[in-house]
XYZ file of N, CA and C in Angstrom:
741
model
N 0.839 -1.183 0.000
C 0.000 0.000 0.000
C 0.882 1.245 0.000
N 0.429 2.278 -0.696
C 1.220 3.503 -0.789
C 0.293 4.705 -0.952
N 0.665 5.814 -0.300
C -0.027 7.079 -0.532
C 0.946 8.244 -0.382
N 0.572 9.364 -1.001
C 1.334 10.604 -0.893
C 0.428 11.709 -0.379
N 1.000 12.633 0.372
C 0.193 13.712 0.934
C 1.131 14.813 1.425
N 0.555 15.965 1.707
C 1.274 16.996 2.443
C 1.213 16.648 3.921
N 2.224 17.020 4.661
C 2.227 16.734 6.089
C 2.927 17.825 6.868
N 2.385 18.140 8.029
C 3.036 19.057 8.962
C 3.545 18.228 10.127
N 4.817 18.362 10.410
C 5.436 17.533 11.449
C 4.870 17.886 12.818
N 4.418 16.843 13.531
C 3.975 16.992 14.910
C 5.068 16.561 15.887
N 5.778 15.501 15.542
C 6.864 15.023 16.402
C 7.741 14.069 15.602
N 8.955 13.900 16.086
C 9.870 12.911 15.525
C 10.741 12.412 16.664
N 10.711 11.105 16.893
C 11.464 10.524 17.990
C 12.419 9.447 17.512
N 13.450 9.246 18.283
C 14.474 8.262 17.923
C 13.883 6.847 17.905
N 14.303 6.072 16.912
C 13.898 4.672 16.785
C 15.164 3.874 16.497
N 15.653 3.190 17.517
C 16.950 2.559 17.368
C 18.049 3.599 17.447
N 19.166 3.309 16.814
C 20.323 4.208 16.933
C 20.273 5.378 15.963
N 19.812 5.127 14.749
C 19.900 6.167 13.716
C 18.559 6.529 13.089
N 17.547 5.723 13.300
C 16.269 5.925 12.616
C 15.302 6.730 13.477
N 14.131 7.051 12.919
C 13.158 7.885 13.625
C 11.745 7.410 13.351
N 10.860 7.717 14.291
C 9.432 7.589 14.091
C 8.886 9.000 13.888
N 8.322 9.231 12.731
C 7.791 10.536 12.360
C 6.274 10.536 12.488
N 5.752 11.621 13.052
C 4.311 11.790 13.195
C 3.931 13.105 12.527
N 2.969 13.033 11.597
C 2.559 14.219 10.854
C 1.043 14.329 10.850
N 0.557 15.549 10.608
C -0.859 15.784 10.350
C -0.999 16.084 8.873
N -1.899 15.372 8.206
C -2.100 15.522 6.776
C -3.556 15.879 6.487
N -3.838 16.500 5.337
C -5.226 16.833 5.023
C -6.060 15.633 4.608
N -5.436 14.619 3.995
C -6.201 13.514 3.415
C -6.067 12.193 4.151
N -5.100 12.098 5.047
C -4.884 10.854 5.785
C -4.800 11.080 7.287
N -5.181 12.253 7.736
C -5.231 12.535 9.163
C -3.865 12.501 9.820
N -3.886 12.158 11.095
C -2.623 12.012 11.841
C -2.015 10.670 11.474
N -0.779 10.719 10.992
C -0.148 9.495 10.489
C 1.253 9.362 11.066
N 1.654 8.115 11.279
C 2.979 7.812 11.819
C 3.702 6.882 10.862
N 5.030 6.955 10.876
C 5.822 6.071 10.040
C 7.287 6.100 10.420
N 7.976 5.113 9.941
C 9.398 4.934 10.187
C 10.188 5.713 9.136
N 11.236 6.421 9.566
C 12.107 7.151 8.638
C 13.520 6.607 8.777
N 14.028 6.010 7.708
C 15.383 5.479 7.714
C 16.386 6.609 7.875
N 17.318 6.446 8.804
C 18.353 7.458 9.088
C 17.735 8.794 9.480
N 16.583 8.739 10.134
C 15.878 9.958 10.511
C 16.595 10.790 11.553
N 17.550 10.199 12.271
C 18.298 10.951 13.278
C 19.640 11.448 12.760
N 19.902 11.253 11.467
C 21.122 11.850 10.905
C 20.985 13.366 10.915
N 22.097 14.075 10.908
C 22.064 15.530 11.046
C 21.209 16.171 9.950
N 21.365 15.723 8.732
C 20.644 16.324 7.613
C 19.150 16.048 7.692
N 18.793 14.800 7.936
C 17.376 14.431 7.943
C 16.669 14.954 9.182
N 17.329 14.915 10.324
C 16.724 15.373 11.568
C 16.265 16.820 11.463
N 17.031 17.648 10.771
C 16.661 19.056 10.616
C 15.353 19.218 9.854
N 15.066 18.278 8.960
C 13.824 18.335 8.190
C 12.611 17.843 8.965
N 12.843 17.156 10.080
C 11.751 16.524 10.827
C 11.377 17.296 12.083
N 11.683 18.582 12.116
C 11.350 19.399 13.280
C 9.855 19.732 13.289
N 9.219 19.750 14.476
C 7.798 20.109 14.555
C 7.508 21.452 13.883
N 6.435 21.474 13.106
C 6.054 22.675 12.377
C 6.504 22.675 10.929
N 7.494 21.851 10.588
C 7.953 21.796 9.204
C 6.879 21.194 8.294
N 6.782 21.724 7.094
C 5.859 21.178 6.105
C 6.642 20.271 5.159
N 6.134 19.050 4.967
C 6.791 18.051 4.155
C 5.864 17.557 3.053
N 6.463 16.995 2.037
C 5.730 16.161 1.084
C 6.133 14.735 1.409
N 5.174 13.919 1.844
C 5.491 12.599 2.354
C 4.909 11.508 1.457
N 5.654 10.423 1.386
C 5.179 9.189 0.764
C 5.232 8.098 1.820
N 4.097 7.438 2.024
C 4.007 6.377 3.030
C 3.816 5.052 2.325
N 4.586 4.056 2.715
C 4.501 2.726 2.105
C 4.457 1.656 3.185
N 3.686 0.617 2.903
C 3.636 -0.537 3.794
C 3.012 -1.708 3.050
N 3.400 -2.895 3.401
C 2.767 -4.078 2.802
C 1.319 -4.202 3.247
N 1.093 -3.889 4.522
C -0.255 -3.989 5.079
C -0.694 -2.625 5.599
N -1.971 -2.322 5.450
C -2.502 -1.014 5.831
C -2.307 -0.718 7.302
N -2.399 -1.734 8.156
C -2.342 -1.523 9.598
C -0.925 -1.497 10.161
N 0.065 -1.737 9.330
C 1.442 -1.683 9.797
C 1.897 -0.237 10.010
N 2.990 -0.083 10.743
C 3.544 1.250 10.976
C 3.902 1.930 9.665
N 4.496 1.221 8.764
C 4.843 1.782 7.469
C 6.119 2.603 7.509
N 6.536 3.011 6.324
C 7.786 3.768 6.176
C 7.511 5.057 5.416
N 8.065 6.148 5.924
C 7.930 7.447 5.280
C 9.188 7.771 4.466
N 8.964 8.373 3.319
C 9.977 9.165 2.643
C 9.460 10.594 2.663
N 10.293 11.523 3.036
C 9.823 12.898 3.259
C 10.737 13.905 2.591
N 10.117 14.869 1.935
C 10.840 15.963 1.289
C 10.394 17.278 1.921
N 11.348 18.076 2.365
C 11.023 19.349 3.004
C 10.457 20.329 1.980
N 9.307 20.920 2.334
C 8.671 21.941 1.502
C 8.900 23.327 2.095
N 8.725 23.438 3.413
C 8.894 24.738 4.067
C 9.165 24.517 5.547
N 10.067 25.303 6.094
C 10.347 25.258 7.528
C 10.144 26.640 8.144
N 9.281 26.750 9.165
C 9.108 28.030 9.857
C 10.092 28.240 10.993
N 10.902 27.224 11.273
C 11.696 27.236 12.500
C 12.661 28.409 12.554
N 13.220 28.789 11.405
C 14.153 29.905 11.410
C 13.535 31.199 11.898
N 12.214 31.344 11.687
C 11.516 32.553 12.133
C 11.002 32.443 13.563
N 11.068 31.240 14.147
C 10.491 31.028 15.471
C 11.516 30.725 16.552
N 12.656 30.177 16.158
C 13.568 29.563 17.116
C 14.080 30.530 18.175
N 14.187 31.801 17.836
C 14.724 32.763 18.806
C 13.646 33.366 19.694
N 12.399 32.966 19.498
C 11.274 33.525 20.257
C 10.642 32.415 21.099
N 10.908 32.452 22.399
C 10.399 31.405 23.287
C 8.894 31.291 23.301
N 8.205 32.421 23.200
C 6.742 32.402 23.223
C 6.190 31.663 22.007
N 6.750 31.943 20.833
C 6.283 31.284 19.614
C 6.579 29.786 19.652
N 7.741 29.425 20.145
C 8.094 28.009 20.226
C 7.209 27.278 21.228
N 6.850 27.952 22.324
C 5.949 27.351 23.313
C 4.565 27.142 22.712
N 4.097 28.117 21.933
C 2.807 27.986 21.269
C 2.835 26.862 20.240
N 3.938 26.753 19.499
C 4.086 25.674 18.515
C 4.041 24.307 19.189
N 4.752 24.165 20.289
C 4.746 22.891 21.014
C 3.354 22.545 21.509
N 2.608 23.555 21.951
C 1.270 23.323 22.486
C 0.308 22.837 21.409
N 0.328 23.466 20.246
C -0.622 23.062 19.203
C -0.283 21.670 18.676
N 0.996 21.355 18.544
C 1.375 20.011 18.105
C 0.949 18.953 19.125
N 1.168 19.252 20.410
C 0.778 18.310 21.467
C -0.730 18.118 21.500
N -1.480 19.197 21.287
C -2.938 19.106 21.236
C -3.389 18.093 20.192
N -2.841 18.219 18.994
C -3.278 17.374 17.885
C -2.842 15.923 18.102
N -1.631 15.724 18.606
C -1.184 14.367 18.912
C -2.105 13.697 19.932
N -2.516 14.454 20.938
C -3.270 13.877 22.054
C -4.764 13.741 21.790
N -5.253 14.299 20.685
C -6.700 14.270 20.436
C -7.097 13.592 19.131
N -6.307 13.741 18.092
C -6.705 13.250 16.781
C -6.483 11.740 16.638
N -7.515 10.995 16.275
C -7.331 9.563 16.029
C -6.389 9.344 14.848
N -5.598 8.303 14.913
C -4.651 8.030 13.844
C -5.395 7.583 12.582
N -4.962 8.118 11.456
C -5.442 7.749 10.113
C -6.930 8.048 9.909
N -7.428 9.039 10.606
C -8.816 9.472 10.433
C -8.800 10.874 9.848
N -9.425 11.034 8.713
C -9.332 12.284 7.967
C -10.044 13.429 8.689
N -9.305 14.518 8.929
C -9.859 15.736 9.526
C -9.225 16.938 8.825
N -9.640 17.217 7.589
C -9.000 18.303 6.831
C -9.148 19.670 7.479
N -10.232 19.890 8.220
C -10.404 21.205 8.859
C -9.355 21.424 9.946
N -8.966 20.361 10.639
C -7.932 20.487 11.663
C -6.581 20.752 11.008
N -6.311 20.075 9.894
C -5.073 20.361 9.163
C -5.041 21.819 8.721
N -6.162 22.307 8.190
C -6.226 23.693 7.751
C -6.013 24.671 8.888
N -6.581 24.348 10.060
C -6.408 25.213 11.227
C -4.955 25.222 11.685
N -4.306 24.061 11.656
C -2.892 23.985 12.025
C -2.041 24.782 11.044
N -2.346 24.673 9.772
C -1.634 25.414 8.739
C -1.755 26.921 8.973
N -2.972 27.375 9.272
C -3.182 28.789 9.552
C -2.483 29.245 10.820
N -2.445 28.380 11.823
C -1.790 28.715 13.089
C -0.292 28.925 12.876
N 0.314 28.065 12.081
C 1.747 28.211 11.808
C 2.032 29.500 11.056
N 1.151 29.855 10.120
C 1.325 31.124 9.405
C 1.225 32.299 10.366
N 0.322 32.198 11.347
C 0.177 33.251 12.346
C 1.439 33.378 13.196
N 2.020 32.238 13.567
C 3.233 32.267 14.376
C 4.414 32.849 13.598
N 4.443 32.620 12.288
C 5.536 33.133 11.467
C 5.416 34.625 11.194
N 4.197 35.139 11.242
C 3.969 36.536 10.871
C 4.635 37.477 11.875
N 5.022 38.655 11.394
C 5.567 39.663 12.292
C 4.475 40.140 13.239
N 4.889 40.601 14.405
C 3.910 41.030 15.397
C 3.257 39.830 16.053
N 2.043 40.028 16.522
C 1.366 38.956 17.246
C 1.712 38.984 18.716
N 0.847 38.407 19.525
C 1.040 38.378 20.967
C 0.727 36.988 21.490
N 1.164 36.723 22.702
C 0.854 35.444 23.337
C -0.663 35.267 23.455
N -1.375 36.350 23.785
C -2.829 36.273 23.903
C -3.479 35.892 22.576
N -2.978 36.452 21.484
C -3.513 36.129 20.167
C -3.302 34.657 19.850
N -2.108 34.149 20.089
C -1.810 32.751 19.777
C -2.603 31.812 20.687
N -2.781 32.204 21.942
C -3.575 31.381 22.859
C -5.046 31.361 22.449
N -5.566 32.513 22.041
C -6.950 32.581 21.595
C -7.161 31.719 20.356
N -6.214 31.785 19.431
C -6.310 30.970 18.229
C -6.243 29.484 18.567
N -5.439 29.129 19.560
C -5.369 27.732 19.979
C -6.706 27.270 20.546
N -7.348 28.113 21.335
C -8.666 27.760 21.872
C -9.674 27.551 20.742
N -9.583 28.368 19.693
C -10.473 28.199 18.546
C -10.205 26.860 17.844
N -8.940 26.498 17.725
C -8.597 25.199 17.138
C -9.184 24.075 17.982
N -9.095 24.210 19.298
C -9.621 23.169 20.187
C -11.134 23.052 20.079
N -11.818 24.173 19.876
C -13.257 24.106 19.617
C -13.530 23.268 18.374
N -12.728 23.484 17.330
C -12.883 22.717 16.104
C -12.586 21.244 16.300
N -11.585 20.939 17.133
C -11.275 19.540 17.432
C -12.455 18.874 18.130
N -13.014 19.550 19.117
C -14.187 19.005 19.812
C -15.328 18.759 18.832
N -15.559 19.710 17.939
C -16.618 19.556 16.932
C -16.337 18.356 16.041
N -15.108 18.236 15.576
C -14.748 17.147 14.681
C -14.845 15.783 15.319
N -14.669 15.718 16.631
C -14.748 14.444 17.349
C -16.154 14.125 17.845
N -17.105 15.018 17.562
C -18.492 14.776 17.959
C -18.863 15.328 19.317
N -18.034 16.217 19.862
C -18.300 16.802 21.176
C -18.439 18.323 21.087
N -18.951 18.801 19.976
C -19.046 20.235 19.753
C -19.891 20.947 20.787
N -19.498 22.176 21.122
C -20.237 22.999 22.067
C -21.268 23.836 21.314
N -22.401 24.076 21.947
C -23.462 24.909 21.367
C -23.376 26.285 22.000
N -22.740 27.213 21.299
C -22.485 28.539 21.851
C -23.320 29.615 21.180
N -24.337 29.219 20.405
C -25.107 30.190 19.647
C -26.264 30.818 20.380
N -26.885 30.064 21.293
C -28.054 30.564 22.021
C -28.007 30.102 23.462
N -28.727 30.825 24.317
C -28.786 30.474 25.733
C -29.575 29.185 25.920
N -29.023 28.263 26.683
C -29.687 26.988 26.935
C -30.991 27.164 27.693
N -31.095 28.226 28.505
C -32.282 28.417 29.347
C -33.366 29.238 28.668
N -32.960 30.266 27.899
C -33.953 31.206 27.366
C -34.009 31.257 25.842
N -33.009 30.719 25.179
C -32.941 30.815 23.726
C -32.399 32.139 23.228
N -32.038 33.035 24.138
C -31.508 34.346 23.755
C -30.159 34.196 23.057
N -29.865 35.142 22.157
C -28.608 35.112 21.421
C -27.625 36.169 21.901
N -28.038 36.990 22.834
C -27.197 38.090 23.304
C -26.689 37.851 24.720
N -25.559 38.514 25.022
C -24.995 38.514 26.374
C -24.730 37.100 26.890
N -24.176 36.274 26.025
C -23.817 34.899 26.409
C -22.428 34.922 27.040
N -22.364 34.681 28.335
C -21.076 34.805 29.036
C -20.706 33.556 29.836
N -21.554 32.530 29.809
C -21.273 31.294 30.535
C -21.479 30.092 29.617
N -20.956 28.951 30.064
C -21.228 27.665 29.419
C -21.532 26.655 30.512
N -22.560 25.860 30.295
C -22.900 24.803 31.243
C -21.890 23.670 31.122
N -21.255 23.270 32.223
C -20.299 22.159 32.149
C -20.977 20.816 31.888
N -22.275 20.739 32.125
C -22.996 19.487 31.894
C -23.393 19.331 30.430
N -23.990 20.379 29.859
C -24.532 20.281 28.505
C -23.611 20.814 27.422
N -22.634 21.652 27.789
C -21.793 22.282 26.784
C -22.520 23.355 26.007
N -23.588 23.909 26.579
C -24.364 24.957 25.912
C -24.135 26.308 26.595
N -24.257 27.360 25.795
C -24.076 28.704 26.324
C -25.227 29.089 27.248
N -24.933 30.015 28.160
C -25.935 30.530 29.099
C -25.749 32.043 29.171
N -26.849 32.770 29.148
C -26.776 34.228 29.190
C -26.449 34.712 30.599
N -26.037 35.971 30.692
C -25.689 36.562 31.987
C -26.875 36.520 32.934
N -28.050 36.868 32.447
C -29.242 36.901 33.305
C -29.626 35.513 33.780
N -29.694 34.559 32.862
C -30.121 33.199 33.238
C -29.084 32.515 34.109
N -27.812 32.858 33.919
C -26.767 32.160 34.657
C -26.393 32.785 35.982
N -26.884 33.990 36.245
C -26.483 34.706 37.459
C -26.650 33.881 38.737
N -27.769 33.183 38.936
C -27.927 32.421 40.190
C -26.971 31.226 40.297
N -26.389 30.801 39.171
C -25.562 29.591 39.157
C -24.139 29.869 38.683
N -23.731 31.133 38.717
C -22.479 31.515 38.071
C -21.262 30.788 38.637
N -21.321 30.399 39.909
C -20.186 29.701 40.507
C -20.033 28.282 39.976
N -21.079 27.766 39.340
C -21.048 26.405 38.808
C -20.868 26.367 37.293
N -20.824 27.542 36.679
C -20.723 27.626 35.230
C -19.312 27.999 34.794
N -18.996 27.681 33.544
C -17.704 28.034 32.959
C -17.810 29.387 32.255
N -16.749 30.145 32.300
C -16.734 31.447 31.644
C -16.611 31.286 30.133
N -17.398 32.069 29.395
C -17.376 32.061 27.935
C -16.844 33.405 27.435
N -15.594 33.485 27.011
C -15.061 34.747 26.489
C -15.701 35.075 25.142
N -15.859 36.346 24.869
C -16.607 36.773 23.694
C -15.953 36.356 22.381
N -14.622 36.210 22.343
C -13.982 35.890 21.068
C -14.373 34.508 20.559
N -14.838 33.631 21.439
C -15.232 32.295 21.004
C -16.588 32.281 20.306
N -17.325 33.375 20.390
C -18.607 33.453 19.686
C -18.572 34.561 18.629
N -17.384 35.052 18.307
C -17.242 36.080 17.276
C -16.416 35.512 16.133
N -16.198 36.320 15.108
C -15.472 35.864 13.925
C -13.982 36.155 13.988
N -13.521 36.782 15.067
C -12.115 37.167 15.136
C -11.570 36.947 16.534
N -10.267 36.730 16.620
C -9.613 36.603 17.925
C -8.670 37.763 18.166
N -8.619 38.709 17.240
C -7.602 39.760 17.316
C -7.777 40.686 18.510
N -9.008 40.763 19.057
C -9.240 41.688 20.161
C -9.232 40.998 21.518
N -8.876 39.723 21.561
C -8.880 38.988 22.822
C -7.653 39.351 23.652
N -7.866 39.660 24.917
C -6.775 39.906 25.836
C -6.326 38.618 26.500
N -5.303 38.728 27.344
C -4.735 37.540 27.982
C -5.742 36.837 28.877
N -6.548 37.605 29.616
C -7.518 36.980 30.516
C -8.578 36.212 29.745
N -9.073 36.816 28.664
C -10.056 36.118 27.846
C -9.445 34.883 27.188
N -8.210 35.003 26.724
C -7.538 33.873 26.090
C -7.388 32.715 27.070
N -7.001 33.025 28.303
C -6.855 31.985 29.309
C -8.202 31.353 29.636
N -9.258 32.174 29.714
C -10.597 31.639 29.951
C -11.016 30.709 28.815
N -10.654 31.064 27.583
C -10.972 30.210 26.451
C -10.277 28.863 26.535
N -9.000 28.878 26.910
C -8.261 27.612 27.047
C -8.792 26.774 28.200
N -9.214 27.435 29.271
C -9.790 26.687 30.385
C -11.109 26.039 29.982
N -11.894 26.747 29.168
C -13.168 26.207 28.712
C -12.959 24.996 27.809
N -12.172 25.158 26.764
C -11.958 24.039 25.854
C -11.206 22.905 26.543
N -10.278 23.270 27.441
C -9.547 22.241 28.171
C -10.447 21.386 29.038
N -11.475 21.997 29.630
C -12.417 21.244 30.458
C -13.090 20.145 29.635
N -13.566 20.494 28.454
C -14.296 19.515 27.651
C -13.359 18.518 26.962
N -12.143 18.948 26.628
C -11.177 17.994 26.101
C -10.776 16.985 27.178
N -10.588 17.471 28.392
C -10.240 16.573 29.499
C -11.338 15.546 29.728
N -12.567 16.005 29.763
C -13.691 15.112 30.071
C -13.982 14.115 28.950
N -13.885 14.579 27.715
C -14.333 13.744 26.598
C -13.219 13.024 25.849
N -11.992 13.520 25.975
C -10.912 12.950 25.165
C -9.745 12.465 26.014
N -9.133 13.374 26.779
C -7.900 13.003 27.464
C -8.110 11.943 28.528
N -9.178 12.045 29.298
C -9.442 11.009 30.309
C -9.738 9.678 29.639
N -10.514 9.739 28.568
C -10.860 8.514 27.840
C -9.605 7.851 27.280
N -8.683 8.677 26.756
C -7.437 8.141 26.199
C -6.427 7.764 27.275
N -6.687 8.181 28.508
C -5.774 7.883 29.602
C -4.500 8.700 29.573
N -4.536 9.872 28.940
C -3.317 10.673 28.789
C -3.288 11.906 29.676
N -4.406 12.569 29.846
C -4.418 13.838 30.546
C -3.938 14.961 29.648
N -4.049 16.183 30.147
C -3.632 17.349 29.375
C -2.152 17.251 29.024
N -1.779 17.529 27.781
C -0.357 17.493 27.409
C 0.456 18.508 28.205
N 1.657 18.122 28.573
C 2.529 19.019 29.330
C 2.795 20.308 28.561
N 2.939 20.208 27.244
C 3.245 21.394 26.448
C 2.104 22.396 26.487
N 0.880 21.905 26.549
C -0.265 22.812 26.660
C -0.268 23.501 28.021
N 0.039 22.764 29.063
C 0.093 23.344 30.408
C 1.181 24.407 30.497
N 2.322 24.157 29.875
C 3.403 25.152 29.884
C 2.971 26.424 29.162
N 2.231 26.268 28.084
C 1.757 27.445 27.351
C 0.759 28.239 28.188
N -0.113 27.560 28.908
C -1.041 28.247 29.803
C -0.292 29.008 30.887
N 0.726 28.392 31.444
C 1.515 29.064 32.475
C 2.221 30.285 31.903
N 2.733 30.158 30.686
C 3.373 31.284 30.015
C 2.379 32.422 29.838
N 1.166 32.076 29.416
C 0.118 33.083 29.236
C -0.242 33.734 30.562
N -0.352 32.939 31.617
C -0.712 33.479 32.932
C 0.287 34.532 33.404
N 1.554 34.323 33.098
C 2.580 35.283 33.509
C 2.415 36.619 32.779
N 1.776 36.586 31.603
C 1.562 37.828 30.860
C 0.322 38.592 31.344
N -0.368 38.028 32.317
C -1.530 38.714 32.882
C -1.149 39.589 34.058
N 0.056 39.421 34.557
C 0.505 40.191 35.727
C 0.918 41.586 35.319
């Protein structure tokens, strides 16, 4: 069996002395893993850094086998990110998110597209930790939707109102308005406005952190606990980095 696709590197780990196990997100084959011959050599290892875009060919005798990758570098953002700790922390977080949530070999082109856009955002001049965190929360909303756990943030669960939605019910995953939620606000999750708007550019650090806490709650309950993994360490480090920018 053989296929070709574009791939964005999520991780690459040592396999034996000189080889590597490469993990990529692709538009047509989802999250995919494969063996790379001499993947830990100096030349090849540089091409397998997280965030790099590759053209990959995967081959295996049987569909369910690990298979072998041949990979050609298309674009690397690392040169624009490596000197910026905040950008590298954000990159690690988004890669860890996708590794920990996306089923292997299950097509999710919208998640690939979101990852592609996120990398372009990290490469662009300017930008803030709050912006990257807000965008990550938006990606996580899409992951929840793609896995069948989408949140209903369009109308109030209690009244049907479309305005002043500032809470989310942890039980139903539905939005709740300020008025309807006031008596129960201590039991509800905060809903930052950027998650119900078309842009994240105006989100501050506090709203961004609230967004990550919201999506993290539902990812923990529906995905990470089920998978037995828990929240990825890289995501937690990014949250801590964001929290320091709130002081």
